[in-house]
PDB file of C-alpha atoms in Angstrom:
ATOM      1  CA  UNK A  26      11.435   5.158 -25.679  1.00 78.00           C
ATOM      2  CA  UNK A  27      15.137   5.983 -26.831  1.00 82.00           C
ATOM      3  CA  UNK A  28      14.096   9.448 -26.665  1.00 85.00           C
ATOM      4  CA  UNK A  29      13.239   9.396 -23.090  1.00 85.00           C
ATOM      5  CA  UNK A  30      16.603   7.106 -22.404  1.00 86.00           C
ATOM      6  CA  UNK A  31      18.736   9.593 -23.689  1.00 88.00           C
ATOM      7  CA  UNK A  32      16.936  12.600 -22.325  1.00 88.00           C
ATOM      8  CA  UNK A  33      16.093  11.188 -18.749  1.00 85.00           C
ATOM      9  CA  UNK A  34      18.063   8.147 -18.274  1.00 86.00           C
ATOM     10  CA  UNK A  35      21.802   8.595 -19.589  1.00 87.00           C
ATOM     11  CA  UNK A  36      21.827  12.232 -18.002  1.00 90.00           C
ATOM     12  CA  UNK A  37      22.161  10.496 -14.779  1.00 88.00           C
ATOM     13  CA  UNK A  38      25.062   8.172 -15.417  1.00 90.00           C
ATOM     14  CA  UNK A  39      27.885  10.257 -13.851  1.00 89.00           C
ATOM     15  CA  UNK A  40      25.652  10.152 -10.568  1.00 89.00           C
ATOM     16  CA  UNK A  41      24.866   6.601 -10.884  1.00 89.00           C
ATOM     17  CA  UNK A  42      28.375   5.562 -11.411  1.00 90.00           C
ATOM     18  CA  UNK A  43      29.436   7.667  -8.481  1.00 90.00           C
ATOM     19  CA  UNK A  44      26.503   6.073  -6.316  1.00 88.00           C
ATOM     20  CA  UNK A  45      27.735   2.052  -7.382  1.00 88.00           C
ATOM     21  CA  UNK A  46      31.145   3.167  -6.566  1.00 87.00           C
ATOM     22  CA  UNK A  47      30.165   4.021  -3.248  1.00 86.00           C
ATOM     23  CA  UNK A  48      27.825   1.381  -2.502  1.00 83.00           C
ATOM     24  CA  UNK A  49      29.639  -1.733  -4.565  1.00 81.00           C
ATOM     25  CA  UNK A  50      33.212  -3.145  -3.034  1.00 80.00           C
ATOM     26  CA  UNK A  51      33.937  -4.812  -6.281  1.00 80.00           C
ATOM     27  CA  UNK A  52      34.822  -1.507  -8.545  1.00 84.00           C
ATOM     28  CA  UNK A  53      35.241  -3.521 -11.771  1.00 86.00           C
ATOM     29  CA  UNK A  54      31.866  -4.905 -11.248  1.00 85.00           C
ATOM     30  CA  UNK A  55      30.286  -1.099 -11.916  1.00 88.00           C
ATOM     31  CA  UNK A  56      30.378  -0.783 -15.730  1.00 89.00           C
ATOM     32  CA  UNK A  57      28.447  -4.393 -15.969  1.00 91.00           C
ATOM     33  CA  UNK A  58      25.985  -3.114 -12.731  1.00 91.00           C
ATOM     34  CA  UNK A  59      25.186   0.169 -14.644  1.00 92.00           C
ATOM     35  CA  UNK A  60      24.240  -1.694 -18.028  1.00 93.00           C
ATOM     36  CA  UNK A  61      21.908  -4.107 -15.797  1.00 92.00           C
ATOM     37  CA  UNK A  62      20.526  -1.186 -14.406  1.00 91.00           C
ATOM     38  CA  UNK A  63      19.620   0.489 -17.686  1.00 91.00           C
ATOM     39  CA  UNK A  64      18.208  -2.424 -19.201  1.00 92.00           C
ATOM     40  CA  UNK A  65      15.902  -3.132 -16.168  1.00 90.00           C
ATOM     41  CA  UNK A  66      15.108   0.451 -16.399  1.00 90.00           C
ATOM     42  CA  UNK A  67      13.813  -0.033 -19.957  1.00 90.00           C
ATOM     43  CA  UNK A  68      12.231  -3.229 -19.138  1.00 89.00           C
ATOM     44  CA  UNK A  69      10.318  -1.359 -16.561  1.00 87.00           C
ATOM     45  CA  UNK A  70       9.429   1.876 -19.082  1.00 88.00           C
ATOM     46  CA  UNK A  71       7.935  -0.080 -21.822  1.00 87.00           C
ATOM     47  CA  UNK A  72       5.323  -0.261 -19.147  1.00 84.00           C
ATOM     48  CA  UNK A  73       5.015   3.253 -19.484  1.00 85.00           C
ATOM     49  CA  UNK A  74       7.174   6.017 -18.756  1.00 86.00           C
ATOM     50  CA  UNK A  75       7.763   7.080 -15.386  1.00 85.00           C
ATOM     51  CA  UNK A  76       7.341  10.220 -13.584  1.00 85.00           C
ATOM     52  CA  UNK A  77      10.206  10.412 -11.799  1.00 86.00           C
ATOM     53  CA  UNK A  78      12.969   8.580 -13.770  1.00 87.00           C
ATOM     54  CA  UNK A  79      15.971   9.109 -10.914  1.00 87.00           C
ATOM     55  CA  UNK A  80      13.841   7.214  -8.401  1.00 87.00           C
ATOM     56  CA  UNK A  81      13.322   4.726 -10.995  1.00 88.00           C
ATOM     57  CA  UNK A  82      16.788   4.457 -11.489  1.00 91.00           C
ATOM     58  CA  UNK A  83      18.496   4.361  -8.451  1.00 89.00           C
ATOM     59  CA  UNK A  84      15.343   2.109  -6.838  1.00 90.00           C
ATOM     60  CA  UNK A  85      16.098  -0.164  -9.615  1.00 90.00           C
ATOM     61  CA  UNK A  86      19.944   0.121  -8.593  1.00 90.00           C
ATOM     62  CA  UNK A  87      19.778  -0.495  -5.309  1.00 90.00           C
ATOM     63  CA  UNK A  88      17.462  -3.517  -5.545  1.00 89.00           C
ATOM     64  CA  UNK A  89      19.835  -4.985  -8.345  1.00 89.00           C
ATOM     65  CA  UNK A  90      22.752  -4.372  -5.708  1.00 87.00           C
ATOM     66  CA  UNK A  91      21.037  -6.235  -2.810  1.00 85.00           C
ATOM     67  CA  UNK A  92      20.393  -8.819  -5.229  1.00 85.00           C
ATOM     68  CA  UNK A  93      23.847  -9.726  -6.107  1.00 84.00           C
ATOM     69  CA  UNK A  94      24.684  -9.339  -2.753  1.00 81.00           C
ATOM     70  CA  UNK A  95      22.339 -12.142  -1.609  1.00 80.00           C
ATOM     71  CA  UNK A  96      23.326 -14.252  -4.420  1.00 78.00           C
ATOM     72  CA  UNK A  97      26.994 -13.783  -3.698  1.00 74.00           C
ATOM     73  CA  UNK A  98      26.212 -15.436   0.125  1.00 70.00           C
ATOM     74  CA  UNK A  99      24.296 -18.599  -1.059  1.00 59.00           C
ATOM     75  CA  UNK A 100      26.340 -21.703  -0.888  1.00 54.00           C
ATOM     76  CA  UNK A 101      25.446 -24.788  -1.978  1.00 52.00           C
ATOM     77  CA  UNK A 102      25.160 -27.515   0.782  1.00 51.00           C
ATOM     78  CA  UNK A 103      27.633 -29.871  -1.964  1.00 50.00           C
ATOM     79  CA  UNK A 104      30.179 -27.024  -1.098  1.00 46.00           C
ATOM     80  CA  UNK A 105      30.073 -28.024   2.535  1.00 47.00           C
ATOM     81  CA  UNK A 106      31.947 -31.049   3.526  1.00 48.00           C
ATOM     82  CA  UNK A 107      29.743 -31.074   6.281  1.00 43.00           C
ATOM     83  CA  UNK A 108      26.853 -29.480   8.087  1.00 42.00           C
ATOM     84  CA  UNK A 109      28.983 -29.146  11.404  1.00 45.00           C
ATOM     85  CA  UNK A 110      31.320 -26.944   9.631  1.00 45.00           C
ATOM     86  CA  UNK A 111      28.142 -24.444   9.032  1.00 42.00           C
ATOM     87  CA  UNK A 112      28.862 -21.725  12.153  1.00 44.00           C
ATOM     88  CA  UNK A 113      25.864 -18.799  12.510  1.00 48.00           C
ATOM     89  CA  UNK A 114      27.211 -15.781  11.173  1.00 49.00           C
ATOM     90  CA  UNK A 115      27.265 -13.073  13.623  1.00 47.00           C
ATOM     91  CA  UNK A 116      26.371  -9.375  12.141  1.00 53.00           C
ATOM     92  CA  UNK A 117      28.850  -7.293  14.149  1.00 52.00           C
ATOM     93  CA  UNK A 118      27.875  -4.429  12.633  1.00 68.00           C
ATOM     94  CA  UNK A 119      24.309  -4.671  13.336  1.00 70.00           C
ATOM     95  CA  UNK A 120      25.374  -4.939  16.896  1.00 72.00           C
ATOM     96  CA  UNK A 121      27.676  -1.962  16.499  1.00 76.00           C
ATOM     97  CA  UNK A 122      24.936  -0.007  15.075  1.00 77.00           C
ATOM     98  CA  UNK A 123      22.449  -1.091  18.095  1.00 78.00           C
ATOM     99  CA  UNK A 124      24.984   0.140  20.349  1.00 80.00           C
ATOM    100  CA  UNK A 125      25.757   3.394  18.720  1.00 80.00           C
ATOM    101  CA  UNK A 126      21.652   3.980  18.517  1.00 83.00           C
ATOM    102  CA  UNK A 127      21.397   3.243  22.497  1.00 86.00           C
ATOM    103  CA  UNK A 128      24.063   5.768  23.014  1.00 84.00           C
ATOM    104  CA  UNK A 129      22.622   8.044  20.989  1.00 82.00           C
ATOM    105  CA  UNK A 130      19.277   8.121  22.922  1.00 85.00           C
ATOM    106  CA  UNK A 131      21.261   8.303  25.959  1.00 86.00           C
ATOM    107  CA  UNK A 132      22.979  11.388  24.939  1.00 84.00           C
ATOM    108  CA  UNK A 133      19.664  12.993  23.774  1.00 84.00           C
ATOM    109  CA  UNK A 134      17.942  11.817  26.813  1.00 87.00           C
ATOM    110  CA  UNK A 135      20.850  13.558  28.727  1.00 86.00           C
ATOM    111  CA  UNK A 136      20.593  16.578  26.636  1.00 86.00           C
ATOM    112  CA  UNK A 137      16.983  16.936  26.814  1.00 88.00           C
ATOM    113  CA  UNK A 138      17.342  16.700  30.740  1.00 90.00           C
ATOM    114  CA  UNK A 139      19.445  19.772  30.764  1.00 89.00           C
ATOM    115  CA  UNK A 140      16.752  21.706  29.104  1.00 90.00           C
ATOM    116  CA  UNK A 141      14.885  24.453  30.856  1.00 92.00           C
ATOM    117  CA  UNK A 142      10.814  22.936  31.672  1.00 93.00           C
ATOM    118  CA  UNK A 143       8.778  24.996  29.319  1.00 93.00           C
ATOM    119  CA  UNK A 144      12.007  24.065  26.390  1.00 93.00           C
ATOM    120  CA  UNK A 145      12.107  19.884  27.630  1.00 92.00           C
ATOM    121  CA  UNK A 146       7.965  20.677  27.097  1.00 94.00           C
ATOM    122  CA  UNK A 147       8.021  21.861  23.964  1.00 94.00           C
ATOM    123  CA  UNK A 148      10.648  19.483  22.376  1.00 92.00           C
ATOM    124  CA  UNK A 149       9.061  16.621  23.804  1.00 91.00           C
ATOM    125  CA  UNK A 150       5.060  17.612  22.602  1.00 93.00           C
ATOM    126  CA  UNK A 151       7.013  18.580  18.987  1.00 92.00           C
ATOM    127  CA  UNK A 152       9.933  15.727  18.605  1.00 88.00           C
ATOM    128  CA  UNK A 153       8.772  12.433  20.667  1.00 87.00           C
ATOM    129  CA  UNK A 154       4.373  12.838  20.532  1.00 89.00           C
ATOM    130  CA  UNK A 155       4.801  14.442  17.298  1.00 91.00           C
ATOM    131  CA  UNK A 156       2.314  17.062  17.840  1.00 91.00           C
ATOM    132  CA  UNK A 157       1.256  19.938  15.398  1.00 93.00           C
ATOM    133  CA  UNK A 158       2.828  23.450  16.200  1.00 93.00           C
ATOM    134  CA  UNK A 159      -0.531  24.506  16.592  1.00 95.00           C
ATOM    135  CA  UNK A 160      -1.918  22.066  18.750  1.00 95.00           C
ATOM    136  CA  UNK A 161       1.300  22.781  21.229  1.00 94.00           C
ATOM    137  CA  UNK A 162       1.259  26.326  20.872  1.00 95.00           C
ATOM    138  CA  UNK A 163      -2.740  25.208  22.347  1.00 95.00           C
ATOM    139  CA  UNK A 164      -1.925  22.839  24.780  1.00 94.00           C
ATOM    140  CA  UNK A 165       0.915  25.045  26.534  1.00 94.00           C
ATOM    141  CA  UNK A 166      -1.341  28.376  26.488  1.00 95.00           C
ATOM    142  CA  UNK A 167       1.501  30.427  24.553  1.00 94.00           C
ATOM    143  CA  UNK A 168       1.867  31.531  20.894  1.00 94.00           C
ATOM    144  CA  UNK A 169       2.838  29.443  17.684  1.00 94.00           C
ATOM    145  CA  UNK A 170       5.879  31.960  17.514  1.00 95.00           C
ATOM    146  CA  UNK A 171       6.958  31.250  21.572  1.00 94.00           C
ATOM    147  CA  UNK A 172       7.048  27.383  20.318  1.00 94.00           C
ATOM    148  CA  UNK A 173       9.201  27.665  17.436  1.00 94.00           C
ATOM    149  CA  UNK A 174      11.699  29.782  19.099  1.00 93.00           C
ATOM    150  CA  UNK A 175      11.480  26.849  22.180  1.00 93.00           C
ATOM    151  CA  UNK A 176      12.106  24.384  19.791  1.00 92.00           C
ATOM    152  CA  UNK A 177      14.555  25.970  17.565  1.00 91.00           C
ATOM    153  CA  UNK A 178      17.080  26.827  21.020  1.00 91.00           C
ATOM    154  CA  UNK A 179      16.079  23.109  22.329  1.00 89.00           C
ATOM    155  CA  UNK A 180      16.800  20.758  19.240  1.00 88.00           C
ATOM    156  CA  UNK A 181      20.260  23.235  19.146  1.00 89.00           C
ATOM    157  CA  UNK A 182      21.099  22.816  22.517  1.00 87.00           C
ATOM    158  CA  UNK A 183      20.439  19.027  22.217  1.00 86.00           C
ATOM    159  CA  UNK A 184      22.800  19.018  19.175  1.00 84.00           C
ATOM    160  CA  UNK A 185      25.147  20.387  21.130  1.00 83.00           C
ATOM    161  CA  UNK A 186      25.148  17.709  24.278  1.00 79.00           C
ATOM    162  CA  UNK A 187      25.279  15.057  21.852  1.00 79.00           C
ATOM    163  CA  UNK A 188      28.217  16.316  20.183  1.00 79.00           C
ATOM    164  CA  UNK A 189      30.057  16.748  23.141  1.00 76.00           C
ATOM    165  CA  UNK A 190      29.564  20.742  24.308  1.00 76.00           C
ATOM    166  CA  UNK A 191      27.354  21.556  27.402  1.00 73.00           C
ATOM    167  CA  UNK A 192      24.161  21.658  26.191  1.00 72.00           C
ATOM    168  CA  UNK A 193      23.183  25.098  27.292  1.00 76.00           C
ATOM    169  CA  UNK A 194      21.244  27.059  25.168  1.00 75.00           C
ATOM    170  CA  UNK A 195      23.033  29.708  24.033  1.00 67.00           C
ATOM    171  CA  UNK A 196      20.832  33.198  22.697  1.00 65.00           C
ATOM    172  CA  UNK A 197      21.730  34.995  19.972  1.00 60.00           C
ATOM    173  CA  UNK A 198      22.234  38.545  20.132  1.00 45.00           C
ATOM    174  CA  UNK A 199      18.744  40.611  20.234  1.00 44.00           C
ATOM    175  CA  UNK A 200      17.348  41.973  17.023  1.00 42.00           C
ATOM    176  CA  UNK A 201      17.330  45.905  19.349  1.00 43.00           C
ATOM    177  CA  UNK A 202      20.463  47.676  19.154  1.00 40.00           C
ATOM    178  CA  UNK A 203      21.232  49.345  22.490  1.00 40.00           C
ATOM    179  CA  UNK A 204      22.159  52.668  22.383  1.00 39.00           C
ATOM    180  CA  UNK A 205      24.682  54.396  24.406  1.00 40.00           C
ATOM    181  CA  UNK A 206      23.652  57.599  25.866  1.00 40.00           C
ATOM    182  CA  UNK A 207      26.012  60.437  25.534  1.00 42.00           C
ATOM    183  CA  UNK A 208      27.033  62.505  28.230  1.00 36.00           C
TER     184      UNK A 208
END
């Protein structure tokens, strides 16, 4: 057990302390999260050893974070002078991220309507039914080759609405070099 530890488990610390700081507002808190994590992490290996000891790790990390987190917003009713004073908590930032999301679909909708037919076809059949390469290449009567190439210019010319830019597929240059003819 301390062999795998110091092989598997305190490799990752750098990483791990890097992840809390990014995920935990209270930075003198990390030191005392990172020791929690390792001993849950050995609680959970003298099960038997895991196969993949990062995911182990950070799983355990992130669950011990959303713990704390929860704890941290329970108050006890003896707190609260009185119920009245209790108001719903609004998650603004849930709302925020519903809002961005709706955007988002409306700028990939919008992108996705500036397609060319065969291009909308192909991204739609690949991105939204979530259809085999294959299977579309089938459905459409073309080859596997002719979809990936669809797809490829669509999802980039889609990137490129939603970002802002026009949303026209742009072509890279052709593979055949044109040659001048000398006179």
């Amino acid at each position: 057990m301390k062999d795998w530890f110091c092989s598997e488990v305190l490799p990752l610390e750098a990483a791990l302390t890097r992840y809390l700081h990014r995920c935990w507002r209270a930075k003198e808190d990390v030191s005392d999260l990172r020791q929690d994590i390792y001993e849950a992490a050995l609680n959970a290996a003298r099960g038997g050893l895991p196969d993949h000891t990062a995911g182990l790790v950070f799983t355990i990390a992130r669950n011990l974070m959303a713990n704390r987190a929860r704890r941290a917003r329970i108050v006890s009713f003896e707190q609260v002078a009185s119920l009245e004073e209790i108001v719903p908590e609004v998650d603004l930032s849930a709302t925020e991220r519903h809002l961005d999301a709706r955007d988002a679909l409306r700028r990939a909708q919008a992108g996705m309507d500036r397609l060319p037919p065969r291009c909308r076809e192909v991204v739609r059949l690949r991105k939204v039914e979530g259809v085999s390469t294959r299977e579309a290449a089938e459905r459409m009567g073309v080859g596997i080759d002719t979809i990936e190439r669809q797809l490829t210019l669509g999802i980039r010319a889609m990137a490129d609405a939603m970002l802002g830019g026009s949303g026209r597929i742009e072509r890279g240059r052709s593979s055949r070099r044109t040659r001048s003819v000398a006179e």
